[in-house]
mmCIF file of C-alpha atoms and ligand atoms in Angstrom:
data_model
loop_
_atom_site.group_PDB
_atom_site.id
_atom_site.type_symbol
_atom_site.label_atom_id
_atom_site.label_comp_id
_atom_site.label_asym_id
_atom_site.label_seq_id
_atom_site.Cartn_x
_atom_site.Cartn_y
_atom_site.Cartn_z
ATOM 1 C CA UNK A 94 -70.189 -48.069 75.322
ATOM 2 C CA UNK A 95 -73.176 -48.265 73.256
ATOM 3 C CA UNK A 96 -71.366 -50.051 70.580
ATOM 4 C CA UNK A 97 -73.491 -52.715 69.732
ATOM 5 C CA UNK A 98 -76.852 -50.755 69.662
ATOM 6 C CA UNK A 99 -75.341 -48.064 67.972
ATOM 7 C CA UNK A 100 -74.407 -49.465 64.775
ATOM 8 C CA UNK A 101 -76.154 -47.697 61.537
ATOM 9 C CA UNK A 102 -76.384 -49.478 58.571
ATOM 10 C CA UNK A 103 -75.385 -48.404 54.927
ATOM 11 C CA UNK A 104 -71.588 -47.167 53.684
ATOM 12 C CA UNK A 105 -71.819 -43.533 55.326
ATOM 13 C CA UNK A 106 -68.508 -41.584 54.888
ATOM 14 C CA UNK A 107 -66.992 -41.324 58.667
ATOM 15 C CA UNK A 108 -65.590 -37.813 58.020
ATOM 16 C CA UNK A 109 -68.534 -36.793 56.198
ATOM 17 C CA UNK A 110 -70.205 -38.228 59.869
ATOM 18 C CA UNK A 111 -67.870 -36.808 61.824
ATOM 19 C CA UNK A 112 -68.031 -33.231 60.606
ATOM 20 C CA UNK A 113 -72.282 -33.800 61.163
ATOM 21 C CA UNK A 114 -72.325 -34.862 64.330
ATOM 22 C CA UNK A 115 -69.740 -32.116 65.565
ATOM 23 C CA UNK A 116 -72.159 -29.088 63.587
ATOM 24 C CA UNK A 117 -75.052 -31.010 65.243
ATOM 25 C CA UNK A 118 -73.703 -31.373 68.572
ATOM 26 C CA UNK A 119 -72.746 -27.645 68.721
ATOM 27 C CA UNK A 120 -75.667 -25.613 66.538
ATOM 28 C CA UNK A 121 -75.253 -22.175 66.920
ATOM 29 C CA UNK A 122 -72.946 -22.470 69.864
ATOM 30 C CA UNK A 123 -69.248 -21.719 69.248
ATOM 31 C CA UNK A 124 -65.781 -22.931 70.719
ATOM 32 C CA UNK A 125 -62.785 -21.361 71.839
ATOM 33 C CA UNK A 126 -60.389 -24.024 71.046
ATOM 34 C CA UNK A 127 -60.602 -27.359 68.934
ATOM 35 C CA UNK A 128 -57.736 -30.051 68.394
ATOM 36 C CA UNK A 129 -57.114 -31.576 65.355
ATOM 37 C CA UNK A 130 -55.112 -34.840 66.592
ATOM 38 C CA UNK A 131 -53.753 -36.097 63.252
ATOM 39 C CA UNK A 132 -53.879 -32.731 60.421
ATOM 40 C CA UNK A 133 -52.734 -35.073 57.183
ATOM 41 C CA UNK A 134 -54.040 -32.106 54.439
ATOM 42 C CA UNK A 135 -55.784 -30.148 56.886
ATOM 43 C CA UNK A 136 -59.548 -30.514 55.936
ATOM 44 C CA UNK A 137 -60.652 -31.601 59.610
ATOM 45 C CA UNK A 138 -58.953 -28.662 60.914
ATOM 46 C CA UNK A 139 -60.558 -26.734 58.278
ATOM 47 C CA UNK A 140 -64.207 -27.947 59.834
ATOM 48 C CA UNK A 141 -62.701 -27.783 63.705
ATOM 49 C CA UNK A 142 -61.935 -23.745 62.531
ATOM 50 C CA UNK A 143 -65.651 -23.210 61.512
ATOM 51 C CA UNK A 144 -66.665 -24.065 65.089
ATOM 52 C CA UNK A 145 -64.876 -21.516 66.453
ATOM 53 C CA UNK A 146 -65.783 -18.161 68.167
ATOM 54 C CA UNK A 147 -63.725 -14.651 67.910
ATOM 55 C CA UNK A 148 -59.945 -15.146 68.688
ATOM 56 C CA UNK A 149 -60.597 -18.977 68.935
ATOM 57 C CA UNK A 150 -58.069 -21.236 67.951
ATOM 58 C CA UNK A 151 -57.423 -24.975 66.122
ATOM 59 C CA UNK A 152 -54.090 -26.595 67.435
ATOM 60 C CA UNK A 153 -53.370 -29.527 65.586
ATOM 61 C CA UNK A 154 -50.622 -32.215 65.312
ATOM 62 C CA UNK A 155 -49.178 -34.383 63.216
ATOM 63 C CA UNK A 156 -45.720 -36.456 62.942
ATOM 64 C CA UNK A 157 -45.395 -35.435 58.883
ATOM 65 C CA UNK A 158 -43.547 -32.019 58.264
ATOM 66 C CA UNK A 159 -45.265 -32.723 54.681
ATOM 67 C CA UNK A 160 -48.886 -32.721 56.728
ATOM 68 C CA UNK A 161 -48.122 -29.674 58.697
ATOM 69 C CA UNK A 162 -47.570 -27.669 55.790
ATOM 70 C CA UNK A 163 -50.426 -28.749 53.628
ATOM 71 C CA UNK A 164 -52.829 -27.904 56.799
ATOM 72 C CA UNK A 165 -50.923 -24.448 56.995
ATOM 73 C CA UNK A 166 -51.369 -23.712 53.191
ATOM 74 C CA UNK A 167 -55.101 -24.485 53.548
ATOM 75 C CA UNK A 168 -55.357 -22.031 56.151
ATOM 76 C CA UNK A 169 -53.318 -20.125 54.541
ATOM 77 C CA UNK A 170 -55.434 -19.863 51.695
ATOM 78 C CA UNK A 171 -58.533 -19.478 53.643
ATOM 79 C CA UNK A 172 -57.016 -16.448 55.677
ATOM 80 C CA UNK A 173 -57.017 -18.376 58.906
ATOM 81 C CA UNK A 174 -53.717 -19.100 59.704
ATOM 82 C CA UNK A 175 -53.687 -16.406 62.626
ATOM 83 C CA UNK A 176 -56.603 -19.164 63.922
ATOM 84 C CA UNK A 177 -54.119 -22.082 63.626
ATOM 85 C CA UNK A 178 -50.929 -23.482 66.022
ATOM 86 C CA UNK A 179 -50.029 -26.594 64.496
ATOM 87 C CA UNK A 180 -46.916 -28.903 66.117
ATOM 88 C CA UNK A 181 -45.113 -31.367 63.653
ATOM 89 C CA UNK A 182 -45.264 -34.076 66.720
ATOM 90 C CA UNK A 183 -47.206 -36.864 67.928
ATOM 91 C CA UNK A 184 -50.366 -36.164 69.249
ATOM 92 C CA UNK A 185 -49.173 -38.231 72.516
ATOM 93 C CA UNK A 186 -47.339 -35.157 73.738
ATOM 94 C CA UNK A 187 -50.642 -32.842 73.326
ATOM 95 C CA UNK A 188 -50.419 -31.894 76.715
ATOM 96 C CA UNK A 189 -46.912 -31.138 76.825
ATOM 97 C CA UNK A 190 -47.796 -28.736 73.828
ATOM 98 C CA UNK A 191 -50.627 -26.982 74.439
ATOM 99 C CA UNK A 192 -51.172 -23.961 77.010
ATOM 100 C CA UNK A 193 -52.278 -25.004 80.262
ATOM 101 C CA UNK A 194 -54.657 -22.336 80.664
ATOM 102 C CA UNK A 195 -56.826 -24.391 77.939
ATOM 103 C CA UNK A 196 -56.812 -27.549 80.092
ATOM 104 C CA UNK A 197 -60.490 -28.828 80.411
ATOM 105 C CA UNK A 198 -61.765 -26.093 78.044
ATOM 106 C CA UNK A 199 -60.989 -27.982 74.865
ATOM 107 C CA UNK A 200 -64.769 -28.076 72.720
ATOM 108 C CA UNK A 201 -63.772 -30.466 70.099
ATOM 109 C CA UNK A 202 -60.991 -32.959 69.482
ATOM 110 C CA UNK A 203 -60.947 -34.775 65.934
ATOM 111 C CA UNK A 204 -58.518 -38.006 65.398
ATOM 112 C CA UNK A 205 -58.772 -39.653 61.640
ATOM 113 C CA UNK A 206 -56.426 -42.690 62.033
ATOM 114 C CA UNK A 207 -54.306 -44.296 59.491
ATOM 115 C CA UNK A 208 -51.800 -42.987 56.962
ATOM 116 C CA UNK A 209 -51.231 -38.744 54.978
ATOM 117 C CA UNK A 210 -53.235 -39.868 51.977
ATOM 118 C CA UNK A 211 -50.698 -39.475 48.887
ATOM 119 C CA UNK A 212 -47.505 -40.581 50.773
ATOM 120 C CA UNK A 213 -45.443 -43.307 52.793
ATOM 121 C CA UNK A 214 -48.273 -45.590 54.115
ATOM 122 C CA UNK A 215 -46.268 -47.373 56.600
ATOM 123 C CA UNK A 216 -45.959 -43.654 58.594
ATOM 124 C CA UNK A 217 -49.214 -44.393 60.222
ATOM 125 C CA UNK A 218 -50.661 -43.724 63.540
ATOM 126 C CA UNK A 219 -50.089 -46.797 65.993
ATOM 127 C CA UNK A 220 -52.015 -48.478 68.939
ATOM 128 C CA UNK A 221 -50.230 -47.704 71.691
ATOM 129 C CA UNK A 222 -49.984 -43.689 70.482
ATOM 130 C CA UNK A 223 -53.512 -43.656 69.445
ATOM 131 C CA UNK A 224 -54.475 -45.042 72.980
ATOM 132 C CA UNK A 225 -52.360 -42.068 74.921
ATOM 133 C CA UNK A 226 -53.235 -39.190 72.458
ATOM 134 C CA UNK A 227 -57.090 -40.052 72.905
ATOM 135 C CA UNK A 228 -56.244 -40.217 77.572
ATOM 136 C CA UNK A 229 -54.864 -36.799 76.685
ATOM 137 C CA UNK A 230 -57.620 -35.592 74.900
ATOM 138 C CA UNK A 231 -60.297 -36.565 77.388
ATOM 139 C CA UNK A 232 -58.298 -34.741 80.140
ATOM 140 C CA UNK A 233 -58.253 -32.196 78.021
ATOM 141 C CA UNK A 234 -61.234 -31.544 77.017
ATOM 142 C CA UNK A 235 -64.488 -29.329 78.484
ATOM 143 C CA UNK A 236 -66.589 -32.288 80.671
ATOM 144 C CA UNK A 237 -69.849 -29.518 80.389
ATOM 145 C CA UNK A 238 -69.943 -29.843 77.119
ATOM 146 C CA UNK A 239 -67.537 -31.353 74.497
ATOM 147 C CA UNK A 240 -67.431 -33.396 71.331
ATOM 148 C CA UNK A 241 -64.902 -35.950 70.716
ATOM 149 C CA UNK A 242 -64.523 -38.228 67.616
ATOM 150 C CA UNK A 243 -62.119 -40.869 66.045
ATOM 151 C CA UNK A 244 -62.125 -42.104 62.990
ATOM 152 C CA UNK A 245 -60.546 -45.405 62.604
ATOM 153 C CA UNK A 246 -59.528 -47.806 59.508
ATOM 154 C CA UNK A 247 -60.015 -51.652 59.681
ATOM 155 C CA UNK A 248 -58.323 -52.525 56.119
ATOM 156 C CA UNK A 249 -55.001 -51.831 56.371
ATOM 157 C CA UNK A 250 -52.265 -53.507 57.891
ATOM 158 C CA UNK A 251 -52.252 -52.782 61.646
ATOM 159 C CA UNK A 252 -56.257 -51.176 60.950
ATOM 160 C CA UNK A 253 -58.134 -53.659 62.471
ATOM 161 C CA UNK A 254 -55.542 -53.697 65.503
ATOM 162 C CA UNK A 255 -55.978 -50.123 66.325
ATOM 163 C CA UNK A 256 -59.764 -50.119 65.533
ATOM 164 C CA UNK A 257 -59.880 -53.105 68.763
ATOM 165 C CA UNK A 258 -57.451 -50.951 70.829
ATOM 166 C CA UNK A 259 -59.807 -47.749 70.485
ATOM 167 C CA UNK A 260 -63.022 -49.758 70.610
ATOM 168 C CA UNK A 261 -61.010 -51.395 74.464
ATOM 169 C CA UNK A 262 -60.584 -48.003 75.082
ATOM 170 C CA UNK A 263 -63.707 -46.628 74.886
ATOM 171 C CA UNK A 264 -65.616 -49.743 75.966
ATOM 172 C CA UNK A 265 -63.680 -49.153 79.488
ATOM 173 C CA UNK A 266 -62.852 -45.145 80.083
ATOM 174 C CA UNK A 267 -64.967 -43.073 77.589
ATOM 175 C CA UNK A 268 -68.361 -42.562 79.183
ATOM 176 C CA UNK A 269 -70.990 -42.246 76.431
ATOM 177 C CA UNK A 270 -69.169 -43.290 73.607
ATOM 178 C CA UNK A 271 -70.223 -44.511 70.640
ATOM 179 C CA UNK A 272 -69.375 -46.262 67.770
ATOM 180 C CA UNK A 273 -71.115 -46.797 64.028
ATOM 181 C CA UNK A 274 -69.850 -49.027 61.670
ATOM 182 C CA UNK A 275 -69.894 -47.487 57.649
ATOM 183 C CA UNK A 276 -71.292 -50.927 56.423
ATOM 184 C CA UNK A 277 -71.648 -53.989 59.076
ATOM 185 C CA UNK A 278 -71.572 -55.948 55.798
ATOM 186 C CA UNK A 279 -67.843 -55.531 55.002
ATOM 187 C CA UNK A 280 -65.926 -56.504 57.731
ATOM 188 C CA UNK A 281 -62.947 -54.072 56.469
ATOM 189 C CA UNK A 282 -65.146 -50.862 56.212
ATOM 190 C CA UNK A 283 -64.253 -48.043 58.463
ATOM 191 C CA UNK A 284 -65.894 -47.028 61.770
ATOM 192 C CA UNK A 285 -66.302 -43.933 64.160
ATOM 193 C CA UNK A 286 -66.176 -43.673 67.307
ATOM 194 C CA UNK A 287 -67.442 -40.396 69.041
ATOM 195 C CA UNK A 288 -68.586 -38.696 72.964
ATOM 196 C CA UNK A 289 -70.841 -36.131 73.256
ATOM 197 C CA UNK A 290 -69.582 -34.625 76.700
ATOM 198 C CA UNK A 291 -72.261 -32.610 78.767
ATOM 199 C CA UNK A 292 -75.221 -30.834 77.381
ATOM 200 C CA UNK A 293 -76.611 -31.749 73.928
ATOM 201 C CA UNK A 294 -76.242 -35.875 74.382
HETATM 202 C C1 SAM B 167 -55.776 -40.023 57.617
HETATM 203 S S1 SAM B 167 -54.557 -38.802 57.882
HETATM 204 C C2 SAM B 167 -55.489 -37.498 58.604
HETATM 205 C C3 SAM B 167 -56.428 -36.800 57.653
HETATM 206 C C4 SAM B 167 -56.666 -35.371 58.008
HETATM 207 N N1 SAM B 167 -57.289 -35.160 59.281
HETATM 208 C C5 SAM B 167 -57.312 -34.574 56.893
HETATM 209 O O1 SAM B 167 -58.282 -33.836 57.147
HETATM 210 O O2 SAM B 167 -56.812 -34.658 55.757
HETATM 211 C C6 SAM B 167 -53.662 -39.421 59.277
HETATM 212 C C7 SAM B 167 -52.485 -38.562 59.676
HETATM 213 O O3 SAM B 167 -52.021 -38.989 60.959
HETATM 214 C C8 SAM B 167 -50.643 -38.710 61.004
HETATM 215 N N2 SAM B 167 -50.019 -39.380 62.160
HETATM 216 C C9 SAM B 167 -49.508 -40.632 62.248
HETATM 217 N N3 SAM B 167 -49.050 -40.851 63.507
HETATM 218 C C10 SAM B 167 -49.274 -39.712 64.216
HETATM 219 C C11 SAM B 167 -49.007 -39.305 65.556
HETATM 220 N N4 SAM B 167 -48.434 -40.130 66.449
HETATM 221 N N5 SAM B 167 -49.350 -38.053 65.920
HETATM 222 C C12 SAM B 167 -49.940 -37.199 65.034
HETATM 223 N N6 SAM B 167 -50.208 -37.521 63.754
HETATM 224 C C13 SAM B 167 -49.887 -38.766 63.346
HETATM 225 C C14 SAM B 167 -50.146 -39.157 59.646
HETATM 226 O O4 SAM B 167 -48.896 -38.574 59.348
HETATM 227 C C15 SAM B 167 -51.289 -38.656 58.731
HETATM 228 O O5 SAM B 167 -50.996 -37.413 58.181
#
């Protein structure tokens, strides 16, 4: 991983980041099907939907019956919901969820770690979940050409934890990741982590 030489300086917003690298990555080209790993009020998924083409699709997971339905309303409200399949379950059982037929033609897979912003803080996404939901996602996703990016939260209790167990994970079984830090100066400030897959790295 190019995680040393990577790191930007200055306190960049990583879903602001994210959402730039993703429009970047694809330009003009669109997706079939996205994943939003971890929905909390749906905004990600919101981005994820702009990426698709015709009849594409955003599946999207999350653990919170309270998350699922924000993300629905959003969509909802921005006539998409017939562009939407969202599963109130851990993103660890992706592949158990979505249709095989998509296998390995996944565009663009999203994770923002941590807690639904505006409720229980202690339901937050874990290590050892985090670690299997982003194995799924790689299988899953298009090798010719695919975007992958986790967002990850050093401050909280367990934060810094899960930020090592992604950085592991990527150091060792994510070719071409990456990973900027918002502000190198504050050890508690929140990183990224992204893989451009196939053309356009
Ligand atoms: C920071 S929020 C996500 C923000 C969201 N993407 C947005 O645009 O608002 C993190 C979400 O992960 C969810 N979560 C925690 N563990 C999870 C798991 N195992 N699978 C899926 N979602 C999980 C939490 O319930 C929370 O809603």
């Amino acid at each position: 991983m190019a995680s040393v030489g990577s790191i930007r300086r200055g306190g960049f917003s990583v879903v602001g980041r994210s959402h730039g690298l993703a429009a970047e990555f694809f330009g003009q080209r669109k997706i079939s099907c996205a994943v939003d790993a971890t929905l909390g009020g749906g905004r990600d998924a919101l981005f994820l939907a702009s990426l698709l083409s015709e009849g594409g699709k955003v599946y999207g997971f999350d653990i919170q019956a309270e998350a699922v339905r924000r993300s629905r309303g959003l969509f909802e409200k921005n006539g998409l919901l017939d562009r939407c399949e969202f599963f109130n379950a851990g993103h660890e059982n992706m592949s158990d969820l979505i249709p095989r037929a998509l296998f390995g033609n996944v565009g663009c897979v999203f994770f923002n770690l941590g807690w639904l912003p505006g409720s229980d803080k202690s339901v937050a996404t874990r290590p050892s979940t985090t670690v299997a939901a982003i194995r799924a996602a790689v299988e899953l996703m298009d090798k010719s050409r695919g975007f992958l990016s986790v967002a990850a939260y050093r401050a909280h209790p367990g934060g810094r934890e899960e930020f090592e167990a992604v950085g592991e994970l990527f150091e060792r079984e994510i070719p071409f990741g990456e990973c900027e830090i918002s502000d190198p100066a504050d050890a508690g400030s929140p990183a990224l982590f992204y893989a451009r897959f196939g053309r356009g790295r």
